[in-house]
Amino acid sequence: MWWPFLIAMISNEGLGPITNFVAGLAGMYAFFFMVLGILEIFSLPKKSLGGITILIGWLTFAYALFWLLNGLKISWAYHASIAFVWFVAMNLAGLLMQGRMNEKLVGWVVTFAALYTFAIPAILWSLPAGMQGPF
């Protein structure tokens, strides 16, 4: 589902000059979740995916710094905070896949990351104009 969305996003340049950067980050996450799903379906070990997961986490952190340091609109401060939350979540998930992290802790962190990324924006977008927060 992500791949057609990413192609459309790049073709339409909906985010202006940073479209390719955001599409690249989304593509890394699409790749990660697709490979994770395949590994789970076929009961294959996930230890090698752990290193890639940590790398994606650090690249996400680099995106957060880019958004904050380049003085983009205030809405990008919230997006940068989302990137930071996923930086933590992906690093912990990578350590979990390598057998060095507690499953319950990772479950709580990933649940928080999902709510922070998807539930909060959905709630804010449902509010009247002018009350939507950092969007």
GROMACS .gro file of N, CA and C in nm:
model
  405
    1MET      N    1   0.081  -0.119   0.000
    1MET     CA    2   0.000   0.000   0.000
    1MET      C    3   0.086   0.126   0.000
    2TRP      N    4   0.202   0.119   0.068
    2TRP     CA    5   0.288   0.237   0.077
    2TRP      C    6   0.352   0.274  -0.055
    3TRP      N    7   0.388   0.174  -0.136
    3TRP     CA    8   0.465   0.203  -0.257
    3TRP      C    9   0.389   0.292  -0.354
    4PRO      N   10   0.261   0.264  -0.387
    4PRO     CA   11   0.189   0.357  -0.475
    4PRO      C   12   0.176   0.497  -0.413
    5PHE      N   13   0.155   0.502  -0.282
    5PHE     CA   14   0.146   0.631  -0.213
    5PHE      C   15   0.277   0.708  -0.228
    6LEU      N   16   0.389   0.641  -0.210
    6LEU     CA   17   0.518   0.710  -0.221
    6LEU      C   18   0.545   0.758  -0.363
    7ILE      N   19   0.509   0.677  -0.461
    7ILE     CA   20   0.527   0.718  -0.601
    7ILE      C   21   0.442   0.842  -0.631
    8ALA      N   22   0.317   0.840  -0.584
    8ALA     CA   23   0.228   0.956  -0.605
    8ALA      C   24   0.282   1.079  -0.532
    9MET      N   25   0.334   1.059  -0.412
    9MET     CA   26   0.387   1.170  -0.334
    9MET      C   27   0.506   1.235  -0.406
   10ILE      N   28   0.595   1.154  -0.459
   10ILE     CA   29   0.712   1.207  -0.529
   10ILE      C   30   0.669   1.275  -0.659
   11SER      N   31   0.575   1.213  -0.734
   11SER     CA   32   0.533   1.274  -0.861
   11SER      C   33   0.464   1.407  -0.844
   12ASN      N   34   0.385   1.421  -0.738
   12ASN     CA   35   0.310   1.545  -0.717
   12ASN      C   36   0.386   1.649  -0.637
   13GLU      N   37   0.497   1.611  -0.577
   13GLU     CA   38   0.576   1.701  -0.493
   13GLU      C   39   0.489   1.779  -0.396
   14GLY      N   40   0.403   1.706  -0.326
   14GLY     CA   41   0.306   1.769  -0.236
   14GLY      C   42   0.367   1.845  -0.119
   15LEU      N   43   0.490   1.814  -0.081
   15LEU     CA   44   0.553   1.884   0.031
   15LEU      C   45   0.661   1.981  -0.016
   16GLY      N   46   0.660   2.012  -0.142
   16GLY     CA   47   0.759   2.106  -0.194
   16GLY      C   48   0.898   2.047  -0.199
   17PRO      N   49   1.000   2.126  -0.164
   17PRO     CA   50   1.137   2.080  -0.180
   17PRO      C   51   1.178   1.964  -0.090
   18ILE      N   52   1.101   1.937   0.015
   18ILE     CA   53   1.140   1.826   0.102
   18ILE      C   54   1.061   1.698   0.074
   19THR      N   55   0.985   1.697  -0.035
   19THR     CA   56   0.905   1.579  -0.068
   19THR      C   57   0.990   1.453  -0.077
   20ASN      N   58   1.101   1.460  -0.148
   20ASN     CA   59   1.183   1.340  -0.166
   20ASN      C   60   1.243   1.292  -0.034
   21PHE      N   61   1.277   1.386   0.056
   21PHE     CA   62   1.330   1.345   0.185
   21PHE      C   63   1.225   1.269   0.266
   22VAL      N   64   1.104   1.322   0.270
   22VAL     CA   65   0.996   1.258   0.346
   22VAL      C   66   0.959   1.125   0.281
   23ALA      N   67   0.953   1.121   0.148
   23ALA     CA   68   0.922   0.997   0.078
   23ALA      C   69   1.031   0.892   0.102
   24GLY      N   70   1.155   0.936   0.110
   24GLY     CA   71   1.264   0.843   0.139
   24GLY      C   72   1.250   0.782   0.277
   25LEU      N   73   1.217   0.865   0.374
   25LEU     CA   74   1.197   0.815   0.511
   25LEU      C   75   1.078   0.718   0.515
   26ALA      N   76   0.969   0.755   0.452
   26ALA     CA   77   0.852   0.667   0.448
   26ALA      C   78   0.885   0.537   0.375
   27GLY      N   79   0.966   0.544   0.271
   27GLY     CA   80   1.007   0.425   0.198
   27GLY      C   81   1.089   0.330   0.284
   28MET      N   82   1.176   0.387   0.369
   28MET     CA   83   1.254   0.301   0.460
   28MET      C   84   1.162   0.228   0.557
   29TYR      N   85   1.061   0.298   0.609
   29TYR     CA   86   0.967   0.234   0.699
   29TYR      C   87   0.883   0.130   0.626
   30ALA      N   88   0.841   0.159   0.504
   30ALA     CA   89   0.764   0.062   0.425
   30ALA      C   90   0.848  -0.063   0.402
   31PHE      N   91   0.976  -0.045   0.369
   31PHE     CA   92   1.066  -0.159   0.349
   31PHE      C   93   1.076  -0.240   0.478
   32PHE      N   94   1.098  -0.171   0.589
   32PHE     CA   95   1.114  -0.241   0.717
   32PHE      C   96   0.991  -0.325   0.751
   33PHE      N   97   0.872  -0.263   0.745
   33PHE     CA   98   0.752  -0.337   0.784
   33PHE      C   99   0.719  -0.449   0.685
   34MET      N  100   0.750  -0.430   0.557
   34MET     CA  101   0.728  -0.535   0.459
   34MET      C  102   0.820  -0.655   0.489
   35VAL      N  103   0.948  -0.629   0.513
   35VAL     CA  104   1.042  -0.738   0.543
   35VAL      C  105   1.006  -0.804   0.676
   36LEU      N  106   0.970  -0.725   0.776
   36LEU     CA  107   0.930  -0.781   0.904
   36LEU      C  108   0.810  -0.874   0.887
   37GLY      N  109   0.712  -0.832   0.808
   37GLY     CA  110   0.595  -0.916   0.782
   37GLY      C  111   0.634  -1.047   0.714
   38ILE      N  112   0.722  -1.040   0.616
   38ILE     CA  113   0.768  -1.162   0.546
   38ILE      C  114   0.840  -1.255   0.643
   39LEU      N  115   0.927  -1.199   0.726
   39LEU     CA  116   0.999  -1.281   0.824
   39LEU      C  117   0.902  -1.347   0.922
   40GLU      N  118   0.799  -1.274   0.964
   40GLU     CA  119   0.700  -1.331   1.056
   40GLU      C  120   0.618  -1.441   0.988
   41ILE      N  121   0.575  -1.416   0.864
   41ILE     CA  122   0.492  -1.514   0.792
   41ILE      C  123   0.565  -1.648   0.779
   42PHE      N  124   0.694  -1.642   0.746
   42PHE     CA  125   0.770  -1.763   0.723
   42PHE      C  126   0.851  -1.808   0.845
   43SER      N  127   0.823  -1.749   0.960
   43SER     CA  128   0.891  -1.784   1.086
   43SER      C  129   1.043  -1.784   1.073
   44LEU      N  130   1.095  -1.683   1.006
   44LEU     CA  131   1.240  -1.671   0.988
   44LEU      C  132   1.298  -1.585   1.100
   45PRO      N  133   1.426  -1.603   1.131
   45PRO     CA  134   1.486  -1.523   1.238
   45PRO      C  135   1.495  -1.375   1.198
   46LYS      N  136   1.476  -1.290   1.297
   46LYS     CA  137   1.475  -1.145   1.272
   46LYS      C  138   1.603  -1.077   1.319
   47LYS      N  139   1.700  -1.153   1.364
   47LYS     CA  140   1.820  -1.095   1.422
   47LYS      C  141   1.892  -1.002   1.323
   48SER      N  142   1.903  -1.042   1.197
   48SER     CA  143   1.973  -0.958   1.098
   48SER      C  144   1.894  -0.831   1.066
   49LEU      N  145   1.762  -0.835   1.075
   49LEU     CA  146   1.680  -0.716   1.051
   49LEU      C  147   1.698  -0.614   1.164
   50GLY      N  148   1.742  -0.660   1.280
   50GLY     CA  149   1.762  -0.570   1.393
   50GLY      C  150   1.861  -0.458   1.363
   51GLY      N  151   1.971  -0.492   1.296
   51GLY     CA  152   2.070  -0.391   1.260
   51GLY      C  153   2.015  -0.288   1.163
   52ILE      N  154   1.937  -0.334   1.067
   52ILE     CA  155   1.874  -0.242   0.971
   52ILE      C  156   1.773  -0.153   1.043
   53THR      N  157   1.703  -0.210   1.139
   53THR     CA  158   1.605  -0.133   1.217
   53THR      C  159   1.672  -0.021   1.294
   54ILE      N  160   1.785  -0.051   1.355
   54ILE     CA  161   1.860   0.052   1.429
   54ILE      C  162   1.909   0.160   1.332
   55LEU      N  163   1.958   0.120   1.215
   55LEU     CA  164   2.001   0.218   1.115
   55LEU      C  165   1.886   0.309   1.074
   56ILE      N  166   1.769   0.252   1.049
   56ILE     CA  167   1.652   0.333   1.013
   56ILE      C  168   1.617   0.428   1.128
   57GLY      N  169   1.630   0.381   1.251
   57GLY     CA  170   1.606   0.468   1.366
   57GLY      C  171   1.700   0.588   1.367
   58TRP      N  172   1.827   0.565   1.342
   58TRP     CA  173   1.923   0.676   1.340
   58TRP      C  174   1.901   0.769   1.221
   59LEU      N  175   1.862   0.715   1.107
   59LEU     CA  176   1.828   0.801   0.993
   59LEU      C  177   1.706   0.886   1.024
   60THR      N  178   1.612   0.831   1.098
   60THR     CA  179   1.494   0.906   1.142
   60THR      C  180   1.536   1.022   1.232
   61PHE      N  181   1.632   0.997   1.320
   61PHE     CA  182   1.684   1.102   1.408
   61PHE      C  183   1.750   1.213   1.325
   62ALA      N  184   1.823   1.174   1.220
   62ALA     CA  185   1.885   1.273   1.131
   62ALA      C  186   1.778   1.360   1.064
   63TYR      N  187   1.667   1.299   1.024
   63TYR     CA  188   1.556   1.375   0.966
   63TYR      C  189   1.500   1.473   1.069
   64ALA      N  190   1.485   1.429   1.193
   64ALA     CA  191   1.432   1.518   1.298
   64ALA      C  192   1.523   1.639   1.313
   65LEU      N  193   1.652   1.616   1.316
   65LEU     CA  194   1.746   1.729   1.328
   65LEU      C  195   1.739   1.820   1.206
   66PHE      N  196   1.726   1.760   1.087
   66PHE     CA  197   1.715   1.840   0.965
   66PHE      C  198   1.593   1.932   0.972
   67TRP      N  199   1.479   1.876   1.014
   67TRP     CA  200   1.356   1.954   1.019
   67TRP      C  201   1.367   2.066   1.123
   68LEU      N  202   1.431   2.038   1.235
   68LEU     CA  203   1.443   2.139   1.340
   68LEU      C  204   1.545   2.247   1.305
   69LEU      N  205   1.657   2.207   1.247
   69LEU     CA  206   1.766   2.301   1.224
   69LEU      C  207   1.749   2.385   1.098
   70ASN      N  208   1.659   2.346   1.010
   70ASN     CA  209   1.640   2.422   0.886
   70ASN      C  210   1.527   2.522   0.895
   71GLY      N  211   1.477   2.546   1.014
   71GLY     CA  212   1.379   2.652   1.035
   71GLY      C  213   1.253   2.638   0.953
   72LEU      N  214   1.206   2.515   0.935
   72LEU     CA  215   1.082   2.496   0.861
   72LEU      C  216   0.965   2.545   0.946
   73LYS      N  217   0.847   2.548   0.887
   73LYS     CA  218   0.728   2.595   0.960
   73LYS      C  219   0.717   2.529   1.096
   74ILE      N  220   0.646   2.592   1.186
   74ILE     CA  221   0.630   2.541   1.322
   74ILE      C  222   0.571   2.400   1.324
   75SER      N  223   0.490   2.366   1.225
   75SER     CA  224   0.430   2.232   1.222
   75SER      C  225   0.538   2.124   1.213
   76TRP      N  226   0.654   2.159   1.160
   76TRP     CA  227   0.759   2.058   1.148
   76TRP      C  228   0.822   2.028   1.283
   77ALA      N  229   0.804   2.115   1.383
   77ALA     CA  230   0.854   2.083   1.517
   77ALA      C  231   0.780   1.960   1.571
   78TYR      N  232   0.649   1.953   1.546
   78TYR     CA  233   0.575   1.834   1.588
   78TYR      C  234   0.620   1.712   1.509
   79HIS      N  235   0.641   1.729   1.379
   79HIS     CA  236   0.688   1.618   1.297
   79HIS      C  237   0.826   1.571   1.343
   80ALA      N  238   0.910   1.665   1.382
   80ALA     CA  239   1.042   1.628   1.434
   80ALA      C  240   1.028   1.549   1.564
   81SER      N  241   0.931   1.587   1.647
   81SER     CA  242   0.911   1.512   1.771
   81SER      C  243   0.860   1.371   1.742
   82ILE      N  244   0.778   1.357   1.638
   82ILE     CA  245   0.735   1.223   1.595
   82ILE      C  246   0.857   1.142   1.551
   83ALA      N  247   0.945   1.205   1.474
   83ALA     CA  248   1.065   1.136   1.428
   83ALA      C  249   1.151   1.094   1.547
   84PHE      N  250   1.159   1.178   1.650
   84PHE     CA  251   1.238   1.141   1.768
   84PHE      C  252   1.175   1.021   1.840
   85VAL      N  253   1.043   1.021   1.852
   85VAL     CA  254   0.974   0.908   1.917
   85VAL      C  255   1.002   0.779   1.839
   86TRP      N  256   0.998   0.786   1.705
   86TRP     CA  257   1.026   0.667   1.625
   86TRP      C  258   1.174   0.629   1.628
   87PHE      N  259   1.262   0.727   1.647
   87PHE     CA  260   1.404   0.698   1.666
   87PHE      C  261   1.421   0.605   1.787
   88VAL      N  262   1.357   0.640   1.897
   88VAL     CA  263   1.364   0.558   2.018
   88VAL      C  264   1.299   0.421   1.993
   89ALA      N  265   1.180   0.422   1.934
   89ALA     CA  266   1.107   0.296   1.910
   89ALA      C  267   1.184   0.201   1.819
   90MET      N  268   1.240   0.255   1.712
   90MET     CA  269   1.312   0.168   1.617
   90MET      C  270   1.441   0.114   1.678
   91ASN      N  271   1.510   0.193   1.756
   91ASN     CA  272   1.631   0.143   1.821
   91ASN      C  273   1.598   0.033   1.921
   92LEU      N  274   1.493   0.052   1.999
   92LEU     CA  275   1.453  -0.053   2.094
   92LEU      C  276   1.405  -0.178   2.020
   93ALA      N  277   1.331  -0.160   1.910
   93ALA     CA  278   1.285  -0.275   1.832
   93ALA      C  279   1.403  -0.351   1.773
   94GLY      N  280   1.503  -0.277   1.725
   94GLY     CA  281   1.622  -0.342   1.672
   94GLY      C  282   1.695  -0.422   1.779
   95LEU      N  283   1.705  -0.365   1.898
   95LEU     CA  284   1.768  -0.438   2.008
   95LEU      C  285   1.686  -0.560   2.047
   96LEU      N  286   1.553  -0.549   2.041
   96LEU     CA  287   1.467  -0.664   2.068
   96LEU      C  288   1.493  -0.775   1.968
   97MET      N  289   1.503  -0.740   1.840
   97MET     CA  290   1.526  -0.842   1.738
   97MET      C  291   1.662  -0.910   1.754
   98GLN      N  292   1.754  -0.840   1.817
   98GLN     CA  293   1.886  -0.898   1.842
   98GLN      C  294   1.893  -0.967   1.978
   99GLY      N  295   1.778  -0.973   2.048
   99GLY     CA  296   1.770  -1.044   2.174
   99GLY      C  297   1.826  -0.968   2.293
  100ARG      N  298   1.833  -0.835   2.284
  100ARG     CA  299   1.893  -0.756   2.392
  100ARG      C  300   1.796  -0.656   2.454
  101MET      N  301   1.665  -0.679   2.441
  101MET     CA  302   1.569  -0.583   2.496
  101MET      C  303   1.445  -0.658   2.542
  102ASN      N  304   1.378  -0.603   2.642
  102ASN     CA  305   1.257  -0.661   2.699
  102ASN      C  306   1.138  -0.637   2.605
  103GLU      N  307   1.064  -0.743   2.574
  103GLU     CA  308   0.950  -0.735   2.482
  103GLU      C  309   0.842  -0.640   2.531
  104LYS      N  310   0.810  -0.645   2.660
  104LYS     CA  311   0.702  -0.559   2.712
  104LYS      C  312   0.739  -0.411   2.702
  105LEU      N  313   0.863  -0.378   2.731
  105LEU     CA  314   0.906  -0.239   2.720
  105LEU      C  315   0.894  -0.190   2.575
  106VAL      N  316   0.938  -0.272   2.482
  106VAL     CA  317   0.928  -0.235   2.341
  106VAL      C  318   0.781  -0.223   2.300
  107GLY      N  319   0.697  -0.313   2.350
  107GLY     CA  320   0.554  -0.306   2.321
  107GLY      C  321   0.493  -0.174   2.368
  108TRP      N  322   0.528  -0.131   2.489
  108TRP     CA  323   0.476  -0.004   2.541
  108TRP      C  324   0.528   0.115   2.460
  109VAL      N  325   0.656   0.113   2.426
  109VAL     CA  326   0.715   0.224   2.351
  109VAL      C  327   0.655   0.233   2.211
  110VAL      N  328   0.640   0.119   2.144
  110VAL     CA  329   0.583   0.119   2.008
  110VAL      C  330   0.435   0.159   2.012
  111THR      N  331   0.363   0.117   2.115
  111THR     CA  332   0.223   0.159   2.130
  111THR      C  333   0.215   0.310   2.148
  112PHE      N  334   0.301   0.365   2.233
  112PHE     CA  335   0.305   0.510   2.251
  112PHE      C  336   0.340   0.580   2.120
  113ALA      N  337   0.439   0.527   2.047
  113ALA     CA  338   0.480   0.588   1.920
  113ALA      C  339   0.364   0.589   1.821
  114ALA      N  340   0.289   0.480   1.815
  114ALA     CA  341   0.175   0.473   1.722
  114ALA      C  342   0.067   0.573   1.761
  115LEU      N  343   0.035   0.581   1.889
  115LEU     CA  344  -0.067   0.677   1.934
  115LEU      C  345  -0.021   0.820   1.909
  116TYR      N  346   0.104   0.850   1.939
  116TYR     CA  347   0.159   0.984   1.921
  116TYR      C  348   0.163   1.023   1.774
  117THR      N  349   0.189   0.925   1.689
  117THR     CA  350   0.201   0.951   1.545
  117THR      C  351   0.065   0.962   1.477
  118PHE      N  352  -0.029   0.878   1.515
  118PHE     CA  353  -0.154   0.869   1.440
  118PHE      C  354  -0.277   0.919   1.515
  119ALA      N  355  -0.290   0.888   1.643
  119ALA     CA  356  -0.410   0.927   1.717
  119ALA      C  357  -0.414   1.076   1.746
  120ILE      N  358  -0.304   1.132   1.792
  120ILE     CA  359  -0.303   1.275   1.825
  120ILE      C  360  -0.332   1.361   1.702
  121PRO      N  361  -0.263   1.338   1.587
  121PRO     CA  362  -0.298   1.418   1.469
  121PRO      C  363  -0.444   1.400   1.427
  122ALA      N  364  -0.496   1.279   1.435
  122ALA     CA  365  -0.636   1.256   1.397
  122ALA      C  366  -0.730   1.336   1.485
  123ILE      N  367  -0.704   1.337   1.614
  123ILE     CA  368  -0.788   1.415   1.706
  123ILE      C  369  -0.777   1.563   1.676
  124LEU      N  370  -0.654   1.612   1.657
  124LEU     CA  371  -0.634   1.755   1.630
  124LEU      C  372  -0.698   1.796   1.497
  125TRP      N  373  -0.686   1.711   1.394
  125TRP     CA  374  -0.746   1.743   1.263
  125TRP      C  375  -0.898   1.748   1.270
  126SER      N  376  -0.956   1.678   1.368
  126SER     CA  377  -1.103   1.678   1.379
  126SER      C  378  -1.156   1.803   1.448
  127LEU      N  379  -1.067   1.882   1.508
  127LEU     CA  380  -1.110   2.005   1.576
  127LEU      C  381  -1.137   2.114   1.474
  128PRO      N  382  -1.212   2.218   1.514
  128PRO     CA  383  -1.240   2.330   1.423
  128PRO      C  384  -1.111   2.402   1.382
  129ALA      N  385  -1.118   2.471   1.269
  129ALA     CA  386  -1.002   2.548   1.221
  129ALA      C  387  -0.956   2.646   1.326
  130GLY      N  388  -0.826   2.661   1.338
  130GLY     CA  389  -0.769   2.750   1.437
  130GLY      C  390  -0.741   2.681   1.570
  131MET      N  391  -0.794   2.563   1.590
  131MET     CA  392  -0.772   2.490   1.715
  131MET      C  393  -0.695   2.360   1.690
  132GLN      N  394  -0.638   2.346   1.572
  132GLN     CA  395  -0.579   2.219   1.534
  132GLN      C  396  -0.434   2.200   1.579
  133GLY      N  397  -0.382   2.293   1.650
  133GLY     CA  398  -0.247   2.276   1.701
  133GLY      C  399  -0.141   2.295   1.593
  134PRO      N  400  -0.037   2.215   1.596
  134PRO     CA  401   0.080   2.239   1.511
  134PRO      C  402   0.067   2.186   1.368
  135PHE      N  403  -0.048   2.202   1.304
  135PHE     CA  404  -0.062   2.148   1.168
  135PHE      C  405  -0.089   2.258   1.069
   0.00000   0.00000   0.00000
